[in-house]
mmCIF file of C-alpha atoms and ligand atoms in Angstrom:
data_model
loop_
_atom_site.group_PDB
_atom_site.id
_atom_site.type_symbol
_atom_site.label_atom_id
_atom_site.label_comp_id
_atom_site.label_asym_id
_atom_site.label_seq_id
_atom_site.Cartn_x
_atom_site.Cartn_y
_atom_site.Cartn_z
ATOM 1 C CA MET A 1 7.963 10.456 17.304
ATOM 2 C CA LEU A 2 8.380 9.639 13.589
ATOM 3 C CA LYS A 3 10.695 12.583 12.877
ATOM 4 C CA GLY A 4 13.845 11.595 10.979
ATOM 5 C CA LYS A 5 12.626 8.072 10.170
ATOM 6 C CA THR A 6 12.723 6.692 6.643
ATOM 7 C CA ALA A 7 9.407 5.684 5.058
ATOM 8 C CA VAL A 8 9.356 3.723 1.794
ATOM 9 C CA VAL A 9 6.006 4.021 0.012
ATOM 10 C CA THR A 10 5.354 2.017 -3.162
ATOM 11 C CA GLY A 11 3.122 3.286 -5.961
ATOM 12 C CA ALA A 12 3.275 6.752 -4.431
ATOM 13 C CA ALA A 13 3.020 8.987 -7.491
ATOM 14 C CA LYS A 14 -0.722 9.443 -7.039
ATOM 15 C CA GLY A 15 -3.811 8.338 -5.124
ATOM 16 C CA ILE A 16 -3.579 6.657 -1.722
ATOM 17 C CA GLY A 17 0.210 6.182 -1.983
ATOM 18 C CA LYS A 18 0.787 9.889 -2.548
ATOM 19 C CA GLY A 19 -1.528 10.714 0.379
ATOM 20 C CA ILE A 20 0.438 8.349 2.627
ATOM 21 C CA ALA A 21 3.790 9.789 1.502
ATOM 22 C CA LEU A 22 2.576 13.314 2.285
ATOM 23 C CA ALA A 23 1.223 12.249 5.691
ATOM 24 C CA PHE A 24 4.557 10.682 6.693
ATOM 25 C CA ALA A 25 6.423 13.750 5.388
ATOM 26 C CA GLU A 26 4.143 15.871 7.587
ATOM 27 C CA GLN A 27 5.357 13.779 10.541
ATOM 28 C CA GLY A 28 8.983 14.574 9.635
ATOM 29 C CA CYS A 29 9.846 11.301 7.861
ATOM 30 C CA ASN A 30 12.202 11.201 4.903
ATOM 31 C CA ILE A 31 10.328 9.657 1.998
ATOM 32 C CA VAL A 32 11.358 7.058 -0.557
ATOM 33 C CA LEU A 33 8.796 7.547 -3.277
ATOM 34 C CA ASN A 34 8.522 4.504 -5.520
ATOM 35 C CA TYR A 35 6.651 4.980 -8.783
ATOM 36 C CA ARG A 36 6.237 2.921 -11.929
ATOM 37 C CA SER A 37 5.507 5.109 -14.972
ATOM 38 C CA SER A 38 5.968 8.737 -13.966
ATOM 39 C CA VAL A 39 5.948 11.056 -11.006
ATOM 40 C CA ALA A 40 5.049 14.740 -11.079
ATOM 41 C CA GLU A 41 7.888 17.063 -10.047
ATOM 42 C CA GLU A 42 5.330 18.970 -7.953
ATOM 43 C CA THR A 43 4.714 15.859 -5.786
ATOM 44 C CA ILE A 44 8.420 15.741 -4.927
ATOM 45 C CA GLN A 45 8.366 19.481 -4.227
ATOM 46 C CA GLU A 46 5.266 19.130 -2.006
ATOM 47 C CA ILE A 47 7.107 16.513 0.084
ATOM 48 C CA GLU A 48 10.347 18.510 0.270
ATOM 49 C CA ALA A 49 8.374 21.622 1.260
ATOM 50 C CA LYS A 50 7.674 19.834 4.544
ATOM 51 C CA GLY A 51 11.407 20.012 5.334
ATOM 52 C CA VAL A 52 12.230 16.342 4.657
ATOM 53 C CA LYS A 53 14.209 14.470 2.015
ATOM 54 C CA CYS A 54 12.440 12.804 -0.904
ATOM 55 C CA LEU A 55 14.188 10.037 -2.838
ATOM 56 C CA PRO A 56 12.175 9.125 -5.956
ATOM 57 C CA VAL A 57 12.880 5.583 -7.225
ATOM 58 C CA GLN A 58 11.320 4.327 -10.436
ATOM 59 C CA GLY A 59 10.629 0.612 -10.762
ATOM 60 C CA ASP A 60 8.156 -2.245 -10.800
ATOM 61 C CA VAL A 61 7.438 -3.871 -7.417
ATOM 62 C CA SER A 62 6.689 -7.203 -9.109
ATOM 63 C CA ASP A 63 10.389 -7.431 -10.052
ATOM 64 C CA PHE A 64 12.190 -9.278 -7.222
ATOM 65 C CA ALA A 65 15.624 -7.920 -8.200
ATOM 66 C CA PHE A 66 14.320 -4.333 -8.346
ATOM 67 C CA ALA A 67 12.991 -4.634 -4.779
ATOM 68 C CA GLY A 68 16.445 -5.752 -3.619
ATOM 69 C CA ASP A 69 18.221 -2.915 -5.440
ATOM 70 C CA LEU A 70 15.759 -0.368 -4.035
ATOM 71 C CA MET A 71 16.361 -1.454 -0.440
ATOM 72 C CA LYS A 72 20.158 -1.393 -0.941
ATOM 73 C CA GLN A 73 19.915 2.128 -2.380
ATOM 74 C CA VAL A 74 17.741 3.329 0.515
ATOM 75 C CA LYS A 75 20.095 1.872 3.113
ATOM 76 C CA LYS A 76 23.077 3.493 1.396
ATOM 77 C CA GLU A 77 21.504 6.912 0.887
ATOM 78 C CA LEU A 78 19.255 7.285 3.942
ATOM 79 C CA GLY A 79 20.833 4.875 6.445
ATOM 80 C CA SER A 80 17.777 2.878 7.561
ATOM 81 C CA ILE A 81 14.378 1.509 6.528
ATOM 82 C CA ASP A 82 11.995 2.253 9.376
ATOM 83 C CA ILE A 83 8.616 2.118 7.649
ATOM 84 C CA LEU A 84 7.594 0.177 4.542
ATOM 85 C CA VAL A 85 4.172 0.812 3.025
ATOM 86 C CA ASN A 86 3.245 -1.699 0.321
ATOM 87 C CA ASN A 87 0.631 0.340 -1.481
ATOM 88 C CA ALA A 88 1.223 -0.323 -5.209
ATOM 89 C CA GLY A 89 -1.742 -2.147 -6.666
ATOM 90 C CA ILE A 90 -3.746 -2.702 -9.828
ATOM 91 C CA THR A 91 -7.120 -4.074 -10.894
ATOM 92 C CA ARG A 92 -7.955 -6.058 -14.046
ATOM 93 C CA ASP A 93 -11.663 -6.670 -13.447
ATOM 94 C CA MET A 94 -13.443 -9.410 -15.376
ATOM 95 C CA LEU A 95 -15.974 -12.122 -14.639
ATOM 96 C CA LEU A 96 -14.280 -15.409 -13.809
ATOM 97 C CA MET A 97 -15.505 -17.226 -16.934
ATOM 98 C CA ARG A 98 -13.964 -14.557 -19.177
ATOM 99 C CA MET A 99 -10.854 -13.820 -17.152
ATOM 100 C CA LYS A 100 -7.638 -14.303 -19.120
ATOM 101 C CA GLU A 101 -4.605 -15.929 -17.539
ATOM 102 C CA GLU A 102 -2.682 -12.669 -17.997
ATOM 103 C CA GLU A 103 -5.375 -10.744 -16.098
ATOM 104 C CA PHE A 104 -5.059 -13.109 -13.150
ATOM 105 C CA ASP A 105 -1.254 -13.268 -13.203
ATOM 106 C CA SER A 106 -0.621 -9.524 -13.530
ATOM 107 C CA VAL A 107 -2.812 -8.695 -10.524
ATOM 108 C CA ILE A 108 -1.218 -11.397 -8.355
ATOM 109 C CA ASP A 109 2.280 -10.369 -9.511
ATOM 110 C CA THR A 110 1.848 -6.703 -8.648
ATOM 111 C CA ASN A 111 -0.359 -6.829 -5.576
ATOM 112 C CA LEU A 112 0.699 -10.008 -3.778
ATOM 113 C CA LYS A 113 4.141 -10.875 -5.118
ATOM 114 C CA GLY A 114 5.101 -7.177 -5.152
ATOM 115 C CA THR A 115 4.264 -6.988 -1.454
ATOM 116 C CA PHE A 116 6.288 -10.155 -0.772
ATOM 117 C CA ASN A 117 9.254 -8.841 -2.801
ATOM 118 C CA MET A 118 9.465 -5.606 -0.834
ATOM 119 C CA ILE A 119 9.015 -7.282 2.558
ATOM 120 C CA ARG A 120 11.571 -9.971 1.701
ATOM 121 C CA HIS A 121 14.290 -7.407 0.987
ATOM 122 C CA ALA A 122 13.332 -4.788 3.603
ATOM 123 C CA SER A 123 13.099 -7.369 6.377
ATOM 124 C CA SER A 124 16.773 -8.361 6.231
ATOM 125 C CA ILE A 125 17.649 -4.710 6.953
ATOM 126 C CA MET A 126 14.895 -4.368 9.597
ATOM 127 C CA LEU A 127 16.043 -7.587 11.314
ATOM 128 C CA LYS A 128 19.544 -6.136 11.733
ATOM 129 C CA GLN A 129 18.044 -2.863 13.025
ATOM 130 C CA ARG A 130 15.796 -4.848 15.395
ATOM 131 C CA SER A 131 12.942 -2.491 14.493
ATOM 132 C CA GLY A 132 10.616 -1.728 11.621
ATOM 133 C CA VAL A 133 7.016 -1.107 10.652
ATOM 134 C CA ILE A 134 5.445 -2.843 7.661
ATOM 135 C CA ILE A 135 2.035 -1.728 6.413
ATOM 136 C CA ASN A 136 0.325 -3.589 3.575
ATOM 137 C CA MET A 137 -2.616 -2.348 1.512
ATOM 138 C CA ALA A 138 -5.355 -4.966 1.475
ATOM 139 C CA SER A 139 -9.009 -4.202 0.646
ATOM 140 C CA VAL A 140 -12.491 -5.005 1.930
ATOM 141 C CA VAL A 141 -12.705 -7.106 -1.239
ATOM 142 C CA GLY A 142 -10.012 -9.404 0.179
ATOM 143 C CA VAL A 143 -12.268 -9.997 3.174
ATOM 144 C CA MET A 144 -15.678 -10.204 1.447
ATOM 145 C CA GLY A 145 -14.891 -11.230 -2.155
ATOM 146 C CA ASN A 146 -16.474 -9.423 -5.103
ATOM 147 C CA ALA A 147 -18.033 -10.624 -8.355
ATOM 148 C CA GLY A 148 -15.800 -9.571 -11.248
ATOM 149 C CA GLN A 149 -12.709 -9.290 -9.047
ATOM 150 C CA ALA A 150 -11.611 -12.886 -8.378
ATOM 151 C CA ASN A 151 -8.008 -11.975 -9.224
ATOM 152 C CA TYR A 152 -7.976 -8.804 -7.103
ATOM 153 C CA ALA A 153 -9.821 -10.419 -4.165
ATOM 154 C CA ALA A 154 -7.396 -13.364 -4.203
ATOM 155 C CA SER A 155 -4.419 -10.983 -4.201
ATOM 156 C CA LYS A 156 -5.823 -8.966 -1.290
ATOM 157 C CA ALA A 157 -6.814 -12.046 0.733
ATOM 158 C CA GLY A 158 -3.276 -13.299 0.075
ATOM 159 C CA ILE A 159 -1.900 -10.043 1.449
ATOM 160 C CA ILE A 160 -3.887 -10.592 4.651
ATOM 161 C CA GLY A 161 -2.394 -14.095 5.092
ATOM 162 C CA LEU A 162 1.061 -12.754 4.266
ATOM 163 C CA THR A 163 0.639 -9.926 6.799
ATOM 164 C CA LYS A 164 -0.276 -12.261 9.664
ATOM 165 C CA SER A 165 2.534 -14.731 8.852
ATOM 166 C CA VAL A 166 5.162 -11.982 8.579
ATOM 167 C CA ALA A 167 3.868 -10.467 11.842
ATOM 168 C CA LYS A 168 4.394 -13.807 13.602
ATOM 169 C CA GLU A 169 7.862 -14.367 12.109
ATOM 170 C CA LEU A 170 9.294 -10.922 12.751
ATOM 171 C CA ALA A 171 7.697 -9.949 16.068
ATOM 172 C CA GLN A 172 10.584 -11.227 18.151
ATOM 173 C CA ARG A 173 12.860 -8.637 16.531
ATOM 174 C CA GLY A 174 10.504 -5.742 17.256
ATOM 175 C CA ILE A 175 9.102 -5.529 13.729
ATOM 176 C CA THR A 176 5.356 -5.010 13.268
ATOM 177 C CA CYS A 177 3.319 -5.944 10.206
ATOM 178 C CA ASN A 178 -0.287 -4.858 9.724
ATOM 179 C CA ALA A 179 -2.731 -4.350 6.877
ATOM 180 C CA ILE A 180 -5.230 -1.649 6.008
ATOM 181 C CA ALA A 181 -8.415 -2.739 4.230
ATOM 182 C CA PRO A 182 -9.917 0.329 2.546
ATOM 183 C CA GLY A 183 -13.480 0.347 1.284
ATOM 184 C CA PHE A 184 -14.290 2.703 -1.582
ATOM 185 C CA VAL A 185 -11.725 5.508 -1.850
ATOM 186 C CA GLU A 186 -11.979 8.260 -4.456
ATOM 187 C CA THR A 187 -8.879 7.814 -6.664
ATOM 188 C CA ASP A 188 -8.121 7.027 -10.321
ATOM 189 C CA MET A 189 -8.704 3.342 -9.492
ATOM 190 C CA THR A 190 -12.374 3.935 -8.654
ATOM 191 C CA ALA A 191 -12.913 6.805 -11.121
ATOM 192 C CA VAL A 192 -13.505 4.188 -13.845
ATOM 193 C CA LEU A 193 -16.738 3.016 -12.183
ATOM 194 C CA THR A 194 -20.028 4.206 -13.654
ATOM 195 C CA ASP A 195 -22.309 6.571 -11.717
ATOM 196 C CA GLU A 196 -24.700 3.660 -11.268
ATOM 197 C CA GLN A 197 -21.963 1.485 -9.745
ATOM 198 C CA LYS A 198 -20.919 4.329 -7.443
ATOM 199 C CA GLU A 199 -24.496 4.890 -6.261
ATOM 200 C CA LYS A 200 -24.851 1.173 -5.498
ATOM 201 C CA MET A 201 -21.628 1.346 -3.527
ATOM 202 C CA MET A 202 -22.898 4.279 -1.471
ATOM 203 C CA GLU A 203 -25.897 2.190 -0.377
ATOM 204 C CA VAL A 204 -23.579 -0.224 1.458
ATOM 205 C CA ILE A 205 -21.498 2.464 3.174
ATOM 206 C CA PRO A 206 -23.179 3.166 6.537
ATOM 207 C CA LEU A 207 -21.306 6.472 6.968
ATOM 208 C CA ARG A 208 -22.720 7.588 3.580
ATOM 209 C CA ARG A 209 -19.547 9.072 2.137
ATOM 210 C CA TYR A 210 -16.746 7.790 -0.043
ATOM 211 C CA GLY A 211 -13.334 7.440 1.555
ATOM 212 C CA GLN A 212 -10.624 10.005 0.871
ATOM 213 C CA VAL A 213 -6.895 9.316 0.623
ATOM 214 C CA GLU A 214 -6.388 11.199 3.897
ATOM 215 C CA ASP A 215 -8.632 8.668 5.722
ATOM 216 C CA ILE A 216 -6.261 5.873 4.679
ATOM 217 C CA ALA A 217 -3.124 7.932 5.301
ATOM 218 C CA ARG A 218 -4.190 8.567 8.910
ATOM 219 C CA ALA A 219 -4.504 4.805 9.468
ATOM 220 C CA ALA A 220 -0.985 4.273 8.087
ATOM 221 C CA VAL A 221 0.454 6.885 10.476
ATOM 222 C CA PHE A 222 -1.493 5.218 13.314
ATOM 223 C CA PHE A 223 0.238 1.869 12.654
ATOM 224 C CA ALA A 224 3.645 3.569 12.494
ATOM 225 C CA GLU A 225 3.043 5.280 15.839
ATOM 226 C CA ASN A 226 1.533 2.271 17.649
ATOM 227 C CA THR A 227 4.234 -0.375 17.668
ATOM 228 C CA TYR A 228 2.398 -2.595 20.169
ATOM 229 C CA ILE A 229 -0.046 -3.586 17.410
ATOM 230 C CA THR A 230 0.852 -6.347 14.967
ATOM 231 C CA GLY A 231 -0.860 -8.886 12.689
ATOM 232 C CA GLN A 232 -4.022 -6.791 12.428
ATOM 233 C CA VAL A 233 -6.250 -5.827 9.521
ATOM 234 C CA LEU A 234 -7.866 -2.428 9.988
ATOM 235 C CA ASN A 235 -10.963 -1.764 7.908
ATOM 236 C CA VAL A 236 -11.096 1.889 6.884
ATOM 237 C CA ASP A 237 -14.330 1.685 4.979
ATOM 238 C CA GLY A 238 -17.089 3.874 6.398
ATOM 239 C CA GLY A 239 -18.529 0.797 8.073
ATOM 240 C CA MET A 240 -18.878 -1.447 4.992
ATOM 241 C CA VAL A 241 -17.504 -4.472 6.827
ATOM 242 C CA MET A 242 -18.749 -4.923 10.373
HETATM 243 P P1 NAP B 301 -4.240 4.293 -8.122
HETATM 244 O O1 NAP B 301 -4.698 5.697 -8.010
HETATM 245 O O2 NAP B 301 -4.504 3.525 -9.355
HETATM 246 O O3 NAP B 301 -2.681 4.258 -7.784
HETATM 247 C C1 NAP B 301 -1.968 3.058 -7.784
HETATM 248 C C2 NAP B 301 -0.500 3.377 -7.865
HETATM 249 O O4 NAP B 301 0.243 2.144 -7.856
HETATM 250 C C3 NAP B 301 -0.122 4.130 -9.142
HETATM 251 O O5 NAP B 301 0.739 5.185 -8.818
HETATM 252 C C4 NAP B 301 0.602 3.054 -9.949
HETATM 253 O O6 NAP B 301 1.584 3.570 -10.810
HETATM 254 C C5 NAP B 301 1.242 2.226 -8.867
HETATM 255 N N1 NAP B 301 1.612 0.906 -9.367
HETATM 256 C C6 NAP B 301 0.823 0.006 -10.001
HETATM 257 N N2 NAP B 301 1.519 -1.080 -10.315
HETATM 258 C C7 NAP B 301 2.786 -0.870 -9.871
HETATM 259 C C8 NAP B 301 3.979 -1.633 -9.907
HETATM 260 N N3 NAP B 301 4.004 -2.850 -10.464
HETATM 261 N N4 NAP B 301 5.105 -1.117 -9.338
HETATM 262 C C9 NAP B 301 5.088 0.107 -8.763
HETATM 263 N N5 NAP B 301 3.984 0.887 -8.713
HETATM 264 C C10 NAP B 301 2.852 0.397 -9.266
HETATM 265 O O7 NAP B 301 -4.867 3.400 -6.957
HETATM 266 P P2 NAP B 301 -5.270 3.746 -5.449
HETATM 267 O O8 NAP B 301 -6.737 3.802 -5.383
HETATM 268 O O9 NAP B 301 -4.446 4.875 -4.931
HETATM 269 O O10 NAP B 301 -4.828 2.369 -4.761
HETATM 270 C C11 NAP B 301 -3.699 2.235 -3.914
HETATM 271 C C12 NAP B 301 -3.791 0.901 -3.179
HETATM 272 O O11 NAP B 301 -4.979 0.868 -2.392
HETATM 273 C C13 NAP B 301 -3.854 -0.321 -4.095
HETATM 274 O O12 NAP B 301 -3.140 -1.385 -3.526
HETATM 275 C C14 NAP B 301 -5.333 -0.643 -4.121
HETATM 276 O O13 NAP B 301 -5.574 -1.990 -4.411
HETATM 277 C C15 NAP B 301 -5.724 -0.281 -2.705
HETATM 278 N N6 NAP B 301 -7.155 -0.033 -2.522
HETATM 279 C C16 NAP B 301 -7.768 1.005 -3.151
HETATM 280 C C17 NAP B 301 -9.127 1.211 -2.961
HETATM 281 C C18 NAP B 301 -9.892 2.341 -3.608
HETATM 282 O O14 NAP B 301 -11.119 2.388 -3.442
HETATM 283 N N7 NAP B 301 -9.251 3.251 -4.334
HETATM 284 C C19 NAP B 301 -9.850 0.333 -2.128
HETATM 285 C C20 NAP B 301 -9.191 -0.712 -1.507
HETATM 286 C C21 NAP B 301 -7.831 -0.876 -1.705
HETATM 287 P P3 NAP B 301 1.285 3.722 -12.400
HETATM 288 O O15 NAP B 301 0.169 4.718 -12.490
HETATM 289 O O16 NAP B 301 2.571 4.216 -12.937
HETATM 290 O O17 NAP B 301 0.914 2.364 -12.870
#
């Protein structure tokens, strides 16, 4: 069903983004692998080993012009943009009273504005195609809030509002837009937490295990395959939010 489609995944050099890129490659999608600092050659080879094309594109999603250039390049080289996964994200955790302006701005710029930038440029191509699937990476923190993450929570709550608005605007052209809200997933982003913080986290996960990138990747494939679903936020969190 997804064979031959083009999937653009941002921040896909590692972690959840890499897992999503591999899952779409497994389904026969050609992959546009956006990365910021570096991408391992073996990741590209892993994708190509699944018999699909992999187009690595380096750049910063918070740069509006870069997002436009990326979409033009994808259209030219692969012909269409069928699936866009806005996964790139950062944290700059700090208590509100000590949070620097730069810490707030950088998180909003990457997570929220980066998502807007990519949707803004991909949607003009999707509108002409009269089809497209947009999947945005939110977080349970965007739903619940979290002490020490006012910047991150605001960016993820913003992504949820953006998702629902885009879903309403683009539905009439057959384009869906949904969000995934992961709980605690074992990646470099969460590896910085102390053992004590991780144990505390486990106490609020009813399924009593940390999420894996494959858990999130399966949800992304689900949204790409189920094009009668739009404007939804799917918690993939072991039951943290219910
Ligand atoms: P990760 O391992 O830190 O990976 C994040 C990726 O995003 C990295 O490859 C990073 O590239 C890239 N990136 C960051 N800023 C970028 C930019 N401006 N332009 C392009 N790429 C950029 O994090 P992760 O855990 O896989 O997280 C992926 C997404 O899931 C994020 O949106 C995160 O907020 C969300 N999420 C994660 C969890 C969790 O528990 N892990 C929970 C909820 C939501 P560089 O390394 O080159 O900077």
